[in-house]
Coordinates of C-alpha atoms and ligand atoms in Angstrom, one line a residue:
M30 CA -13.8 -75.0 9.8
N31 CA -16.7 -75.1 12.2
S32 CA -19.8 -73.9 10.4
N33 CA -21.8 -73.4 13.5
N34 CA -19.8 -70.4 14.7
N35 CA -21.9 -67.5 13.6
V36 CA -22.8 -64.7 16.0
A37 CA -25.3 -62.0 15.1
C38 CA -24.5 -58.7 16.7
P39 CA -27.6 -58.1 18.9
L40 CA -27.1 -54.4 19.3
D41 CA -29.7 -51.8 18.3
C42 CA -27.8 -50.7 15.1
F43 CA -28.7 -50.4 11.4
D44 CA -25.8 -52.6 10.2
T45 CA -26.8 -55.9 11.8
C46 CA -23.4 -57.4 11.4
Q47 CA -22.5 -61.1 11.6
A48 CA -19.4 -62.3 13.4
K49 CA -17.5 -65.6 13.3
Y50 CA -16.2 -67.1 16.5
E51 CA -12.8 -68.7 15.8
N52 CA -10.2 -69.9 18.3
G53 CA -11.6 -67.9 21.2
S54 CA -12.0 -64.7 19.4
F55 CA -14.5 -62.9 17.1
K56 CA -14.0 -61.7 13.6
G57 CA -16.4 -59.9 11.2
D58 CA -17.8 -62.3 8.7
K59 CA -16.2 -61.7 5.3
D60 CA -19.1 -63.4 3.5
H61 CA -21.7 -61.1 5.0
F62 CA -21.8 -58.3 2.4
V63 CA -22.4 -55.4 4.9
T64 CA -20.2 -56.7 7.7
N65 CA -17.4 -57.2 5.1
G66 CA -15.0 -58.7 7.7
K67 CA -15.1 -55.9 10.2
L68 CA -16.8 -55.4 13.6
C69 CA -17.0 -52.2 15.6
V70 CA -15.9 -51.2 19.0
N71 CA -19.4 -51.6 20.4
F72 CA -19.3 -55.3 19.6
A73 CA -16.0 -55.7 21.5
N74 CA -17.5 -53.7 24.4
L75 CA -20.5 -56.1 24.5
V76 CA -18.3 -59.2 24.5
N77 CA -16.2 -57.8 27.4
E78 CA -19.2 -56.8 29.6
N79 CA -19.6 -58.3 33.0
Y80 CA -22.6 -60.5 32.5
L81 CA -25.2 -61.2 35.3
T82 CA -24.7 -64.7 36.6
T83 CA -26.8 -64.6 39.8
S84 CA -30.4 -63.9 40.5
K85 CA -31.2 -61.3 43.2
Y86 CA -34.2 -60.6 45.4
L87 CA -34.3 -57.4 47.3
G88 CA -30.5 -57.1 46.9
K89 CA -29.8 -60.6 48.1
E90 CA -28.3 -63.3 45.9
I91 CA -30.6 -66.3 45.3
S92 CA -30.7 -69.3 43.0
L93 CA -32.3 -69.1 39.5
D94 CA -35.0 -71.6 40.7
E95 CA -35.9 -69.4 43.6
S96 CA -36.1 -66.3 41.4
L97 CA -38.4 -68.1 39.0
E98 CA -40.6 -69.3 42.0
I99 CA -40.9 -65.7 43.2
L100 CA -41.8 -64.5 39.7
V101 CA -44.5 -67.2 39.4
D102 CA -45.9 -66.5 42.9
K103 CA -46.0 -62.7 42.2
L104 CA -47.8 -63.2 38.9
K105 CA -50.3 -65.6 40.5
N106 CA -51.2 -63.0 43.1
T107 CA -51.5 -60.1 40.8
T108 CA -54.4 -59.1 38.4
P109 CA -52.9 -59.7 34.9
E110 CA -53.9 -56.2 33.7
K111 CA -52.0 -54.7 36.7
T112 CA -48.7 -56.2 35.4
L113 CA -46.7 -54.4 32.7
F114 CA -44.5 -56.2 30.1
Y115 CA -41.8 -53.8 28.8
K116 CA -39.2 -55.1 26.3
G117 CA -36.4 -52.8 25.4
S118 CA -33.9 -52.8 22.5
G119 CA -30.9 -54.1 24.4
N120 CA -30.9 -57.3 22.2
L121 CA -32.7 -57.2 18.9
G122 CA -32.5 -60.9 18.1
L123 CA -35.9 -62.2 17.2
M124 CA -36.0 -64.9 19.9
Q125 CA -35.9 -62.1 22.4
K126 CA -39.6 -61.5 21.5
S127 CA -40.5 -65.0 23.0
T128 CA -41.3 -63.5 26.4
G129 CA -44.0 -61.3 24.9
Y130 CA -45.8 -64.5 23.9
F131 CA -46.3 -65.5 27.6
F132 CA -47.1 -62.0 28.9
S133 CA -49.6 -61.4 26.1
Q134 CA -51.5 -64.7 26.8
Y135 CA -51.3 -64.1 30.5
G136 CA -53.1 -60.7 30.0
S137 CA -50.4 -58.2 30.9
T138 CA -50.6 -54.6 29.8
L139 CA -48.2 -54.2 26.9
T140 CA -46.6 -51.0 25.4
K141 CA -47.3 -49.2 22.1
G142 CA -45.3 -46.6 20.3
S143 CA -41.6 -46.0 20.5
L144 CA -38.8 -44.0 22.2
C145 CA -37.1 -43.7 18.8
E146 CA -38.6 -43.9 15.3
A147 CA -42.4 -44.4 15.3
A148 CA -43.4 -40.9 14.3
G149 CA -41.1 -40.9 11.3
E150 CA -42.3 -44.4 10.3
E151 CA -45.9 -43.2 10.4
G152 CA -45.0 -40.2 8.3
I153 CA -43.5 -42.5 5.7
I154 CA -46.5 -44.9 5.8
Q155 CA -49.0 -42.0 5.4
G156 CA -47.3 -41.0 2.2
R157 CA -46.4 -44.4 0.7
G158 CA -48.8 -46.9 2.4
K159 CA -45.9 -48.9 3.8
S160 CA -42.4 -48.4 5.2
I161 CA -39.7 -50.4 3.5
N162 CA -36.2 -49.3 2.5
P163 CA -34.9 -49.6 -1.0
S164 CA -32.2 -52.2 -1.6
I165 CA -28.6 -51.6 -0.7
E166 CA -27.7 -51.7 -4.4
N167 CA -29.8 -48.6 -4.9
L168 CA -27.7 -46.8 -2.4
M169 CA -24.5 -48.0 -4.0
N170 CA -25.7 -46.9 -7.4
S171 CA -26.2 -43.3 -6.2
D172 CA -23.9 -40.4 -7.2
V173 CA -25.0 -38.2 -4.3
I174 CA -26.2 -39.1 -0.8
I175 CA -28.1 -36.5 1.2
V176 CA -27.7 -37.4 4.9
W177 CA -30.6 -35.7 6.7
G178 CA -30.5 -35.8 10.5
R179 CA -28.5 -38.9 10.6
N180 CA -24.9 -39.4 11.8
F181 CA -24.3 -41.9 9.0
T182 CA -20.6 -42.7 9.6
Q183 CA -21.5 -43.6 13.2
T184 CA -24.9 -45.2 13.1
S185 CA -24.2 -47.2 10.0
A186 CA -20.5 -47.4 9.7
H187 CA -20.5 -50.5 7.6
M188 CA -23.2 -49.2 5.2
Y189 CA -21.2 -46.0 5.0
N190 CA -18.0 -47.9 4.0
L191 CA -19.8 -49.3 1.0
V192 CA -20.5 -45.8 -0.4
K193 CA -17.8 -43.6 1.1
D194 CA -16.6 -42.5 -2.3
K195 CA -19.9 -40.8 -3.1
T196 CA -20.7 -37.0 -2.9
F197 CA -22.4 -36.2 0.4
I198 CA -24.6 -33.4 1.4
T199 CA -25.5 -33.2 5.2
I200 CA -28.5 -31.5 6.8
D201 CA -27.9 -31.3 10.6
P202 CA -27.7 -28.8 13.4
V203 CA -24.4 -30.4 14.3
K204 CA -21.2 -30.5 12.3
T205 CA -21.0 -34.3 12.5
E206 CA -18.3 -36.5 11.1
I207 CA -20.3 -37.0 7.9
A208 CA -21.0 -33.3 7.7
K209 CA -17.2 -32.7 7.7
K210 CA -16.8 -35.1 4.8
S211 CA -19.6 -33.5 2.9
E212 CA -19.5 -31.3 -0.1
L213 CA -22.2 -29.1 1.5
H214 CA -23.4 -28.9 5.1
L215 CA -26.7 -27.2 5.7
Q216 CA -26.4 -26.4 9.5
I217 CA -30.2 -26.1 10.1
N218 CA -31.9 -24.8 13.1
P219 CA -33.7 -27.6 15.1
K220 CA -37.3 -28.4 14.2
T221 CA -37.2 -26.5 11.0
D222 CA -36.6 -29.5 8.7
Y223 CA -40.1 -29.3 7.3
E224 CA -39.5 -25.7 6.5
L225 CA -36.3 -26.5 4.7
A226 CA -38.1 -29.3 2.8
L227 CA -40.7 -26.7 1.7
M228 CA -38.0 -24.2 0.7
L229 CA -36.2 -26.8 -1.3
T230 CA -39.5 -27.8 -3.0
R231 CA -40.0 -24.2 -4.0
V232 CA -36.6 -23.8 -5.4
A233 CA -36.9 -27.1 -7.2
Y234 CA -40.0 -25.9 -8.9
M235 CA -38.3 -22.6 -9.9
N236 CA -35.4 -24.7 -11.3
G237 CA -37.9 -27.0 -13.2
I238 CA -36.6 -30.1 -11.4
D239 CA -40.1 -31.5 -10.9
D240 CA -41.4 -33.9 -13.5
E241 CA -45.1 -33.0 -14.0
E242 CA -45.9 -36.2 -16.0
Y243 CA -44.4 -38.5 -13.4
L244 CA -46.2 -36.7 -10.6
E245 CA -49.6 -36.8 -12.4
E246 CA -49.2 -40.5 -13.1
N247 CA -47.8 -41.8 -9.8
T248 CA -48.8 -39.4 -7.0
E249 CA -51.8 -37.6 -5.5
G250 CA -51.9 -34.1 -4.2
H251 CA -48.6 -32.6 -5.4
D252 CA -50.4 -29.3 -6.4
W253 CA -51.6 -28.9 -2.8
F254 CA -48.1 -29.7 -1.5
F255 CA -46.6 -27.1 -3.8
D256 CA -49.2 -24.6 -2.7
I257 CA -48.0 -25.0 0.9
A258 CA -44.4 -24.5 -0.2
K259 CA -45.0 -21.4 -2.2
N260 CA -47.1 -19.8 0.5
R261 CA -44.1 -18.1 2.1
P262 CA -41.3 -16.0 0.7
L263 CA -37.9 -17.6 0.4
V264 CA -36.4 -15.0 2.8
S265 CA -38.7 -16.2 5.6
Y266 CA -37.5 -19.8 5.1
E267 CA -33.9 -18.6 5.1
E268 CA -34.4 -16.8 8.3
K269 CA -36.2 -19.6 10.2
C270 CA -34.1 -22.5 9.0
G271 CA -30.8 -20.5 9.4
I272 CA -29.9 -21.5 5.8
D273 CA -28.6 -19.2 3.1
L274 CA -30.4 -19.3 -0.3
D275 CA -26.9 -19.5 -1.9
D276 CA -26.4 -22.8 -0.2
V277 CA -29.8 -24.0 -1.4
Y278 CA -28.7 -23.2 -5.0
K279 CA -25.4 -25.1 -4.4
F280 CA -27.5 -28.1 -3.2
F281 CA -29.3 -28.1 -6.5
D282 CA -26.1 -27.7 -8.5
L283 CA -24.8 -30.8 -6.7
I284 CA -27.8 -33.0 -7.4
E285 CA -28.6 -31.8 -10.9
N286 CA -28.8 -34.8 -13.3
K287 CA -27.4 -37.1 -10.6
K288 CA -28.7 -40.3 -9.0
V289 CA -29.7 -39.2 -5.5
S290 CA -30.4 -41.0 -2.2
I291 CA -31.6 -39.6 1.1
M292 CA -30.5 -41.2 4.3
L293 CA -33.1 -39.9 6.8
G294 CA -32.4 -40.2 10.5
V295 CA -34.7 -40.0 13.5
G296 CA -33.4 -36.5 14.6
P297 CA -36.0 -34.5 12.6
Q298 CA -39.0 -36.4 14.0
K299 CA -38.3 -36.1 17.8
Y300 CA -41.0 -33.5 18.1
N301 CA -44.7 -33.2 18.6
E302 CA -45.5 -33.2 14.9
G303 CA -42.8 -35.7 13.9
V304 CA -45.2 -37.5 11.5
Q305 CA -45.9 -34.4 9.5
I306 CA -42.3 -33.4 9.5
T307 CA -41.1 -36.7 8.1
R308 CA -44.0 -36.8 5.6
T309 CA -43.0 -33.3 4.4
I310 CA -39.4 -34.4 3.8
D311 CA -40.6 -37.5 2.0
S312 CA -43.0 -35.4 -0.1
F313 CA -40.0 -33.1 -1.1
A314 CA -38.1 -36.3 -2.1
T315 CA -41.0 -37.4 -4.3
F316 CA -41.5 -34.0 -5.7
I317 CA -37.9 -34.1 -7.2
G318 CA -38.3 -37.7 -8.3
I319 CA -36.0 -39.4 -5.8
H320 CA -38.2 -42.5 -5.9
K321 CA -38.5 -42.8 -9.7
Q322 CA -34.8 -43.5 -10.5
E323 CA -34.2 -46.9 -11.9
N324 CA -32.1 -49.2 -9.7
A325 CA -30.7 -46.2 -7.9
G326 CA -31.6 -43.8 -5.1
G327 CA -34.5 -43.7 -2.8
V328 CA -35.2 -42.6 0.8
W329 CA -33.9 -44.8 3.7
Y330 CA -35.4 -44.6 7.1
L331 CA -35.4 -46.8 10.1
G332 CA -38.4 -48.9 9.0
T333 CA -39.7 -52.2 10.5
S334 CA -37.3 -55.1 9.9
M335 CA -40.4 -57.5 10.1
Y336 CA -42.0 -56.2 6.9
G337 CA -43.1 -59.2 4.8
Y338 CA -42.7 -61.8 7.7
D339 CA -45.3 -63.3 9.9
D340 CA -44.9 -62.5 13.6
L341 CA -44.6 -66.0 15.1
F342 CA -44.8 -64.6 18.6
K343 CA -48.1 -62.9 18.1
T344 CA -51.1 -64.2 20.1
K345 CA -54.8 -63.7 19.6
T346 CA -55.2 -62.0 23.0
K347 CA -56.4 -58.4 23.0
N348 CA -54.2 -56.8 25.6
K349 CA -54.5 -53.3 27.0
K350 CA -51.6 -51.1 25.9
V351 CA -49.9 -48.0 27.3
S352 CA -47.9 -45.5 25.4
L353 CA -44.1 -46.2 25.8
P354 CA -43.0 -42.6 26.3
K355 CA -45.7 -42.0 29.0
I356 CA -45.6 -45.1 31.2
D357 CA -46.7 -44.4 34.7
Y358 CA -44.9 -47.4 36.3
G359 CA -46.4 -46.7 39.7
K360 CA -49.9 -47.7 38.4
F361 CA -48.8 -51.3 38.0
D362 CA -48.4 -53.9 40.8
L363 CA -45.7 -55.7 38.8
V364 CA -43.4 -54.3 36.1
F365 CA -41.4 -56.8 34.0
I366 CA -38.5 -55.1 32.2
Q367 CA -36.5 -57.0 29.7
G368 CA -33.3 -55.7 28.2
A369 CA -34.2 -52.0 28.8
N370 CA -32.9 -49.2 30.9
P371 CA -35.8 -46.8 31.2
V372 CA -34.2 -44.8 34.0
V373 CA -31.7 -43.4 31.5
S374 CA -33.5 -44.0 28.1
S375 CA -37.1 -42.9 28.8
P376 CA -38.3 -39.3 28.9
N377 CA -38.4 -37.6 32.3
T378 CA -36.1 -39.7 34.5
K379 CA -37.7 -38.2 37.7
K380 CA -41.1 -39.6 36.9
V381 CA -39.7 -42.9 35.8
I382 CA -37.9 -43.4 39.1
E383 CA -40.9 -42.3 41.2
G384 CA -43.0 -44.8 39.3
L385 CA -40.6 -47.7 39.6
K386 CA -40.3 -47.1 43.4
N387 CA -44.0 -47.7 43.7
S388 CA -44.1 -51.0 41.9
F389 CA -42.7 -54.5 42.2
V390 CA -40.0 -54.4 39.5
V391 CA -38.6 -57.5 37.8
Y392 CA -35.5 -56.9 35.6
F393 CA -34.5 -59.6 33.1
G394 CA -31.3 -59.0 31.1
I395 CA -27.7 -60.0 30.5
T396 CA -26.0 -57.1 32.3
E397 CA -26.8 -54.8 35.2
N398 CA -27.8 -51.3 34.4
D399 CA -29.1 -48.1 36.1
T400 CA -32.7 -49.5 36.2
C401 CA -31.5 -52.5 38.4
E402 CA -31.2 -50.1 41.3
Y403 CA -35.0 -50.0 41.4
A404 CA -35.5 -53.7 40.7
D405 CA -36.9 -56.0 43.4
L406 CA -36.1 -59.1 41.5
I407 CA -33.3 -59.6 39.0
I408 CA -33.2 -62.7 36.7
P409 CA -30.1 -63.1 34.5
S410 CA -30.7 -63.8 30.9
S411 CA -28.3 -66.1 29.1
S412 CA -25.5 -64.4 27.1
F413 CA -26.2 -63.8 23.5
L414 CA -23.2 -66.2 22.8
S415 CA -25.0 -69.1 24.3
K416 CA -28.4 -68.9 22.6
K417 CA -29.6 -69.5 19.1
D418 CA -31.1 -66.5 17.4
I419 CA -31.6 -64.6 14.1
R420 CA -31.6 -60.9 13.3
L421 CA -33.3 -59.0 10.6
S422 CA -32.1 -55.5 9.8
Y423 CA -34.0 -52.2 9.7
G424 CA -31.2 -50.8 7.5
H425 CA -30.7 -53.4 4.7
D426 CA -32.1 -56.7 3.7
L427 CA -29.5 -59.2 4.9
K428 CA -30.0 -61.5 7.9
S429 CA -27.5 -62.5 10.6
I430 CA -27.5 -65.8 12.4
S431 CA -26.5 -66.7 15.9
D432 CA -25.3 -70.2 16.8
V433 CA -24.5 -71.3 20.3
V434 CA -20.7 -70.7 20.5
E435 CA -20.3 -70.6 24.3
E436 CA -21.7 -72.9 27.0
K437 CA -24.7 -71.5 28.8
N438 CA -24.2 -70.4 32.4
P439 CA -26.5 -72.7 34.4
N440 CA -27.6 -69.8 36.6
T441 CA -29.1 -68.0 33.6
I442 CA -32.1 -68.7 31.4
T443 CA -32.9 -67.9 27.8
E444 CA -36.0 -65.9 26.7
Y445 CA -37.3 -69.0 25.0
E446 CA -36.8 -71.2 28.1
L447 CA -38.4 -68.6 30.4
T448 CA -41.4 -68.3 28.1
N449 CA -42.2 -72.0 27.9
F450 CA -41.5 -72.3 31.7
L451 CA -44.1 -69.6 32.5
C452 CA -46.6 -70.9 29.9
K453 CA -46.5 -74.3 31.5
K454 CA -47.0 -72.9 35.0
F455 CA -50.0 -71.0 33.8
D456 CA -51.4 -73.7 31.5
L457 CA -50.9 -71.5 28.4
E458 CA -49.9 -72.6 25.0
T459 CA -46.2 -73.0 24.6
L460 CA -44.0 -71.7 21.8
K461 CA -43.3 -73.7 18.6
D462 CA -40.0 -75.5 18.5
E463 CA -37.1 -73.1 18.7
D464 CA -35.4 -74.4 15.5
E465 CA -38.7 -74.2 13.6
I466 CA -39.1 -70.5 14.5
I467 CA -35.6 -69.7 13.5
S468 CA -35.7 -71.6 10.3
Y469 CA -39.0 -69.8 9.3
Y470 CA -37.2 -66.4 9.5
K471 CA -34.0 -67.8 8.0
E472 CA -35.7 -69.4 5.0
T473 CA -38.4 -66.9 4.2
K474 CA -37.5 -64.7 1.3
V475 CA -39.3 -61.4 1.2
E476 CA -40.0 -60.4 -2.4
K477 CA -38.8 -57.0 -3.4
E478 CA -41.6 -54.4 -3.7
E479 CA -41.9 -51.0 -5.2
Q480 CA -41.7 -48.2 -2.5
F481 CA -45.3 -47.3 -3.2
E482 CA -48.1 -47.8 -5.7
E483 CA -49.3 -44.2 -5.5
F484 CA -47.6 -41.6 -3.3
E485 CA -49.9 -39.3 -1.3
F486 CA -48.4 -35.8 -0.7
I487 CA -49.0 -34.0 2.6
E488 CA -51.7 -31.5 1.8
D489 CA -52.2 -29.9 5.1
L490 CA -49.4 -28.8 7.5
D491 CA -49.9 -27.8 11.1
V492 CA -46.6 -27.6 13.0
E493 CA -46.0 -25.3 16.0
P494 CA -42.5 -24.0 15.5
L495 CA -40.2 -24.4 18.6
Y496 CA -38.6 -21.0 17.7
K497 CA -41.9 -19.3 18.3
N498 CA -41.5 -19.4 22.1
K499 CA -37.7 -19.3 22.2
K500 CA -36.2 -16.4 24.1
D501 CA -32.7 -15.1 23.1
D502 CA -31.1 -16.9 26.0
N503 CA -33.0 -20.2 25.6
F504 CA -31.3 -23.3 24.1
Y505 CA -32.6 -26.1 21.9
L506 CA -31.9 -29.6 23.2
I507 CA -30.4 -32.0 20.8
T508 CA -29.0 -35.5 21.2
A509 CA -27.0 -37.9 19.1
K510 CA -25.3 -41.2 19.5
N511 CA -21.9 -41.3 21.1
P512 CA -19.0 -42.6 19.0
K513 CA -17.8 -44.7 21.9
S514 CA -21.1 -46.2 23.0
L515 CA -24.6 -47.3 22.0
N516 CA -27.4 -45.4 23.7
S517 CA -27.2 -46.2 27.5
Q518 CA -24.7 -49.0 27.0
F519 CA -20.9 -48.9 27.5
A520 CA -19.0 -45.6 27.7
K521 CA -20.6 -42.8 29.7
D522 CA -20.6 -39.1 28.8
D523 CA -22.7 -36.9 31.0
Y524 CA -21.5 -33.5 29.7
V525 CA -23.4 -30.7 28.0
Y526 CA -21.7 -29.5 24.8
L527 CA -22.1 -25.8 23.8
N528 CA -20.8 -23.5 21.1
S529 CA -18.0 -21.2 22.3
D530 CA -20.2 -18.1 21.6
S531 CA -22.6 -19.3 24.3
N532 CA -21.0 -17.2 27.1
F533 CA -20.0 -20.3 29.0
N534 CA -16.6 -21.8 29.4
E535 CA -15.0 -25.2 29.4
N536 CA -15.7 -27.1 32.6
D537 CA -18.2 -24.6 33.9
E538 CA -20.7 -26.2 36.3
V539 CA -24.2 -25.3 35.2
N540 CA -27.8 -25.9 36.2
I541 CA -30.0 -26.6 33.2
S542 CA -33.8 -26.4 33.5
S543 CA -36.8 -26.9 31.3
A544 CA -40.6 -26.9 31.8
Y545 CA -40.2 -30.6 32.9
G546 CA -37.3 -30.6 35.3
E547 CA -33.7 -29.7 36.0
A548 CA -30.2 -31.2 36.4
K549 CA -26.6 -30.2 36.8
F550 CA -24.0 -30.7 34.1
V551 CA -20.4 -29.8 33.3
V552 CA -19.8 -27.8 30.1
K553 CA -17.7 -28.9 27.2
I554 CA -17.1 -26.3 24.5
N555 CA -17.4 -27.6 21.0
D556 CA -17.9 -25.4 17.9
D557 CA -19.4 -28.3 15.9
I558 CA -22.6 -27.6 17.8
K559 CA -24.8 -24.9 16.3
T560 CA -25.1 -21.6 18.3
G561 CA -28.2 -21.8 20.5
C562 CA -28.2 -25.5 20.9
A563 CA -27.3 -27.6 23.9
F564 CA -26.0 -31.0 22.8
F565 CA -25.9 -34.3 24.8
Y566 CA -24.9 -37.8 23.8
A567 CA -27.6 -40.4 24.0
G568 CA -27.1 -42.3 27.3
N569 CA -26.3 -39.1 29.2
K570 CA -27.6 -40.0 32.7
F571 CA -29.1 -36.7 33.4
V572 CA -30.4 -35.3 30.1
N573 CA -33.8 -37.0 30.5
Y574 CA -34.5 -35.0 33.7
L575 CA -35.2 -32.3 31.2
T576 CA -37.3 -34.0 28.6
P577 CA -41.1 -34.1 28.2
F578 CA -43.2 -36.9 29.7
E579 CA -45.3 -36.7 26.5
E580 CA -45.8 -38.4 23.2
D581 CA -46.2 -36.9 19.7
D582 CA -49.6 -36.1 18.3
E583 CA -50.1 -39.2 16.1
A584 CA -47.7 -42.2 16.7
H585 CA -47.1 -42.6 20.5
N586 CA -43.5 -41.6 19.9
A587 CA -41.2 -39.8 22.4
I588 CA -40.7 -36.1 21.8
F589 CA -37.3 -35.7 23.4
Q590 CA -36.4 -32.5 21.6
E591 CA -39.7 -30.6 22.0
V592 CA -38.2 -28.5 24.8
L593 CA -36.4 -25.2 25.4
L594 CA -33.7 -25.0 28.0
D595 CA -32.4 -22.3 30.4
I596 CA -28.8 -22.6 31.4
E597 CA -27.3 -20.9 34.5
L598 CA -23.9 -21.1 36.2
C599 CA -24.2 -23.1 39.5
Ligands
SF4_621 S1 -21.7 -51.8 13.5 FE1 -23.5 -52.2 14.6 S2 -24.2 -54.2 14.0 FE2 -22.0 -54.0 13.4 S3 -20.8 -54.8 15.1 FE3 -21.1 -52.6 15.5 S4 -22.9 -52.4 16.8 FE4 -22.9 -54.5 15.9

């Protein structure tokens, strides 16, 4: 059998599967523990996409060489700081980071922060000093898995398969698939996760679940944290979170004397104080001893997959950086967008489009997307099937490898080739040999580490509740991944989903407005959505007309859900 037939799934997904290319088709690698011989529909969708095969300038087809000449010419005639390099998550192979090596040396403005997980990651780091996930064995050795704001069956279908016989508890405003499979679903009000964590801490103390000796020896500030928790009566938590105390008691019945894991998603941190919210949840987990269980349990979050590795694409240049959720594209003379679709994925679509219209936009990617409509120059990147790569996972510690399994289209260029081409044109240092880079990541073994040396509890909490300004007819905005697509890729679903007690009917046409903008939607009624919430799938073309062009207060993270909505019939 051909052993150079590996393909790492490049999609932005926890599972980081590896496929085998055999006789013209793809199969999940049976030797990759997480993939376990199966691939998902998104991989099939990706393989069947129409790939870009021609460069375009102002809508006209041109050759690849001509497109590269235009790019070089534009860069030579622009002040480096007035150019923006923006890399998205369309392909998470490590070699995709190559291009940053050129733009960083050239002096472009780069981005900082995230549209996704940065606030939560910072919250974990503030408590533990680092953000790493426990091993997959710890998850498999658990009796109970608490799925907190994460659509586990969907965002990590392969990891779920490894533990599907466990007892689940779900905390989520939506009755997700995993909530339906759970022993207990706490259908929480949006942005009250920190209050639920405090409520649980208080009840844990009442039930004597905390281990004073462990907390004294391994943590700092648990007394202060408990003081915050006991500051409010339980009925106040019940009312604000929308959770019955009886369900909280059931929660503790289910986890008592059990090995427990928490799968924490990005949902609870999509707010202004996302760092504090995540740190409060992690503090609760530490309070009840989730981190102290031997070879079992722990808290999983979407941490950095690069932990413990050198970044071989890093340069010594000190570049200016702009916050990813708040990019004013119009301020740049040239914007280079790689594998991203900010017109749909970034907060406040109207501002994004206005900015792109006022800049020279270069799009570099394998498929055409909504952002291409505003691109002056389109350069096709080579398919992920025709370039070598390697993926590290932010969900587990296995790696996936990509060999070249398909001939490269000569009208396309890989990220590695483009980088070295540009470095040579501008007399800058070129990248190390491609095989050398890949083999470093392939061969390097990151030693297992404890989750923390000393955990620091959150001792001061300052969160402005969203319910404070909510009028009776306002809705919370919530989003989640679509079962048939991945963010803005593949299947489209532009509906708004509302509970049947919302006074709206199936297929009503509505105008939804927020303090940041408005857009029209068609209603779908779904009682899995909590009353008072308006639900949209990630990738909905219009939802980001409603979201804040703002960042959270500590980590330059997008705050998509820090918004209240008004809904009216058209
Ligand atoms: S589950 Fe995720 S990593 Fe695996 S094939 Fe599907 S999209 Fe790719």
